[in-house]
C-alpha positions as a Python dict, from the first residue, in 0.01 Angstrom:
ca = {
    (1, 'X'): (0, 0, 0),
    (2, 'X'): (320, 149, -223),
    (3, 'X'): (633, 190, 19),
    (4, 'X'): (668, 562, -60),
    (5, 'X'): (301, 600, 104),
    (6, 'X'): (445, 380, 431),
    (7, 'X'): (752, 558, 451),
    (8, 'X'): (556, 885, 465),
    (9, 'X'): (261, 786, 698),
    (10, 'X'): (556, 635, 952),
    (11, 'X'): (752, 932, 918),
    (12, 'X'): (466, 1125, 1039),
    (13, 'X'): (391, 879, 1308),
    (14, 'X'): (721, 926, 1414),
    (15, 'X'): (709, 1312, 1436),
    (16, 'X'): (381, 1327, 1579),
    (17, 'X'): (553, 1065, 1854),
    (18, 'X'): (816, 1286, 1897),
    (19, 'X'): (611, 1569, 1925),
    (20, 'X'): (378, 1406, 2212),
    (21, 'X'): (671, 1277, 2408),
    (22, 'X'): (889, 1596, 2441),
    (23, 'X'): (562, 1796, 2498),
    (24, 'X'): (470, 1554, 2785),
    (25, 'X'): (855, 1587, 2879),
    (26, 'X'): (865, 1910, 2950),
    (27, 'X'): (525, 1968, 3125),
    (28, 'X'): (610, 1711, 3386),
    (29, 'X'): (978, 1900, 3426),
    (30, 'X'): (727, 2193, 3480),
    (31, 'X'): (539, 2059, 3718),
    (32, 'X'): (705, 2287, 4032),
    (33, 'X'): (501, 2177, 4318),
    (34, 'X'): (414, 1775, 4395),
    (35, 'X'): (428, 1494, 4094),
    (36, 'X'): (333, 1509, 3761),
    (37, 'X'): (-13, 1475, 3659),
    (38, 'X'): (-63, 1091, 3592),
    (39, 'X'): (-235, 1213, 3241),
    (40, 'X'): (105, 1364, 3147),
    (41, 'X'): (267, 1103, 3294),
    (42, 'X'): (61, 910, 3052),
    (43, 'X'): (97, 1167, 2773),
    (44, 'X'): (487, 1059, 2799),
    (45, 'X'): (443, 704, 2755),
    (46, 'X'): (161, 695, 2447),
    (47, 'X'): (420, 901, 2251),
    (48, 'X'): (683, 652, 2367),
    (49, 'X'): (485, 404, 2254),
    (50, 'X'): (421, 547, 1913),
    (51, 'X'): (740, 606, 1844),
    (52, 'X'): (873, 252, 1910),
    (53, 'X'): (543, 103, 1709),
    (54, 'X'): (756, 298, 1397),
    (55, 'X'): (1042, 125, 1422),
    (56, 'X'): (888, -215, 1508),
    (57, 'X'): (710, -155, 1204),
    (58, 'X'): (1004, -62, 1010),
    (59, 'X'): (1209, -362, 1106),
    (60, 'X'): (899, -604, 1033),
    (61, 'X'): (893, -486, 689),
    (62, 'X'): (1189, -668, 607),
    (63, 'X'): (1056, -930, 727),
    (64, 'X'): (711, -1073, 469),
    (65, 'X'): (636, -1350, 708),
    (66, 'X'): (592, -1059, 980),
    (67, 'X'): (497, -799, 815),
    (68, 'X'): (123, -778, 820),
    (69, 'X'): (91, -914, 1172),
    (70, 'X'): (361, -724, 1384),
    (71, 'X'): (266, -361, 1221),
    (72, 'X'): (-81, -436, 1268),
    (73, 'X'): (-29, -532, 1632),
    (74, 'X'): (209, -240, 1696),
    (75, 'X'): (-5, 16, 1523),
    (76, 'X'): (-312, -118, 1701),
    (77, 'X'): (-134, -55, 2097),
    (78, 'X'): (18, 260, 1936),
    (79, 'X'): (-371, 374, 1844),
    (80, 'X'): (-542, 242, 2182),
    (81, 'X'): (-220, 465, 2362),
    (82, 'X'): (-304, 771, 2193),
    (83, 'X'): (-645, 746, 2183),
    (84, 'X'): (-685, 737, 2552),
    (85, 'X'): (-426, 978, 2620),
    (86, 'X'): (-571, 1252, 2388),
    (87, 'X'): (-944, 1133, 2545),
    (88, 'X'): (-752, 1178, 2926),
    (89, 'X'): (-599, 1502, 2837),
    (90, 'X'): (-913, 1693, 2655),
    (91, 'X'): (-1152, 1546, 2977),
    (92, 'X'): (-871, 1660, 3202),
    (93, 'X'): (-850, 2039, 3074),
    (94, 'X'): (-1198, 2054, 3082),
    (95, 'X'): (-1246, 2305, 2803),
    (96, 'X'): (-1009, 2532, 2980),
    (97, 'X'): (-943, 2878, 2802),
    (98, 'X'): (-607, 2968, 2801),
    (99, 'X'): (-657, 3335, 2838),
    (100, 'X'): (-916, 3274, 3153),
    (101, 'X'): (-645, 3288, 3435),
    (102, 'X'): (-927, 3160, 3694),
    (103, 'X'): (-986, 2778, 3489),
    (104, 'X'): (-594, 2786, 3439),
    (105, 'X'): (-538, 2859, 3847),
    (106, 'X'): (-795, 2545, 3921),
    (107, 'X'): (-693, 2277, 3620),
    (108, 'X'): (-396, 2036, 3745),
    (109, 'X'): (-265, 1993, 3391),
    (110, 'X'): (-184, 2389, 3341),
    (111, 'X'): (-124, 2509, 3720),
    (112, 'X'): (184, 2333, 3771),
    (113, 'X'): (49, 2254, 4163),
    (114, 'X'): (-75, 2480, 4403),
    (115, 'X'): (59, 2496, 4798),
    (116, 'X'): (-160, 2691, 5075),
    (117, 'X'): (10, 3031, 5242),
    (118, 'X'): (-173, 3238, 5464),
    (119, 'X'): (-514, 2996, 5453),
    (120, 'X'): (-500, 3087, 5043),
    (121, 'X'): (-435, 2857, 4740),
    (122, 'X'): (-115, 2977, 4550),
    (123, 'X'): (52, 2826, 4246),
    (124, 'X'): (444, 2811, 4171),
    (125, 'X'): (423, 2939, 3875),
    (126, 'X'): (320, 3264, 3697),
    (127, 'X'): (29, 3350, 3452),
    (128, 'X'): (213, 3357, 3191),
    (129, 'X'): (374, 3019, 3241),
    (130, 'X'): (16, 2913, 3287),
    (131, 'X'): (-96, 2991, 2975),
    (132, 'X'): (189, 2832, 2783),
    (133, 'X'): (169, 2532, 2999),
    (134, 'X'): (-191, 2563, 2858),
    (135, 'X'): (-129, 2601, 2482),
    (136, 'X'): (126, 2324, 2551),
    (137, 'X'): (-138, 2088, 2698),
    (138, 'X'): (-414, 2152, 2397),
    (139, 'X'): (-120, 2056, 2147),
    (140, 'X'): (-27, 1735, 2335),
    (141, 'X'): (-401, 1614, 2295),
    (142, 'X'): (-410, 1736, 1958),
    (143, 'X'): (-117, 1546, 1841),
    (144, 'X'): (-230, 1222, 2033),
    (145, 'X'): (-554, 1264, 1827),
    (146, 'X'): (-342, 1246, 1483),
    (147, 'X'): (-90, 1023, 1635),
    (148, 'X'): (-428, 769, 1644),
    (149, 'X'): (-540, 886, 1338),
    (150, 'X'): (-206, 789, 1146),
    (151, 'X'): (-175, 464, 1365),
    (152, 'X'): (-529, 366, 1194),
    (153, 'X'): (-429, 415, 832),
}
C-alpha cells in the first residue's frame, strides 16, 4: 500500500477516533442523574483505543521489522473496540426515533436518568436535550461503524 493512501486512511482513523471519544465525552458529562451508561462508558474507550492504534501504527512504520505485525495487531483491537461498541450502542437505542419523546423518556442512552417524584418517573433533562442527546448517540454508533470499517482496510 503507497504511504499517501496510509497517511490518509490513518488520518481518518484518527478523526473518526476523535469524533467517537468527544461524542462519548460529552454524553457521559450529560448524564444528570446516576452514572454513565456503561455503553458510553464504552463508547469513550473504543475511540480511545482507535486513536492510540494511529499512532502505534504511525511509530511502527518507521520501524520495517515492526511494521506489518504491530499495525496489524493495533488495527485488529482498534476494529474488535469499535465493532462492539457501535453493535452495544445501535442494540442499546433500540431503534429509538429521535422525534418520539415517549422511546427517548424510556432509552438510558438519550434520557440522561430518570428519579421518581410524586410515585411518577421524571427525567433531568428536557425534550429538547433529549433529542440531541439522541442525534448525538446515532452519530457515536455511526462513527464506531466507520471507525471499524477504516481499522479493516
Amino acid at each position: 500500500m503507497s504511504f499517501l493512501l496510509i497517511a490518509i486512511l490513518r488520518s481518518i482513523q484518527m478523526i473518526f477516533g476523535i469524533i467517537v471519544l468527544a461524542l462519548s465525552v460529552q454524553l457521559a458529562r450529560g448524564q444528570v442523574i446516576g452514572g454513565a451508561p456503561s455503553t458510553t462508558i464504552y463508547d469513550a474507550f473504543a475511540g480511545g483505543i482507535n486513536i492510540a492504534a494511529v499512532i502505534v501504527c504511525v511509530v511502527a512504520l518507521s520501524s520495517a521489522a515492526l511494521s506489518g505485525t504491530v499495525s496489524y495487531a493495533a488495527d485488529g483491537i482498534a476494529a474488535l473496540a469499535a465493532l462492539a461498541g457501535g453493535i452495544a450502542t445501535a442494540v442499546e437505542l433500540k431503534g429509538v426515533s429521535c422525534g418520539n419523546a415517549d422511546e427517548m423518556f424510556y432509552n438510558n442512552l438519550i434520557n440522561g436518568g430518570l428519579f421518581k417524584a410524586g410515585g411518577e418517573l421524571n427525567s433531568g433533562i428536557t425534550e429538547s436535550q433529549m433529542t440531541t442527546r439522541c442525534n448525538m448517540n446515532k452519530a457515536d454508533a455511526a462513527f464506531l461503524f466507520l471507525a471499524f470499517i477504516i481499522s479493516t482496510a
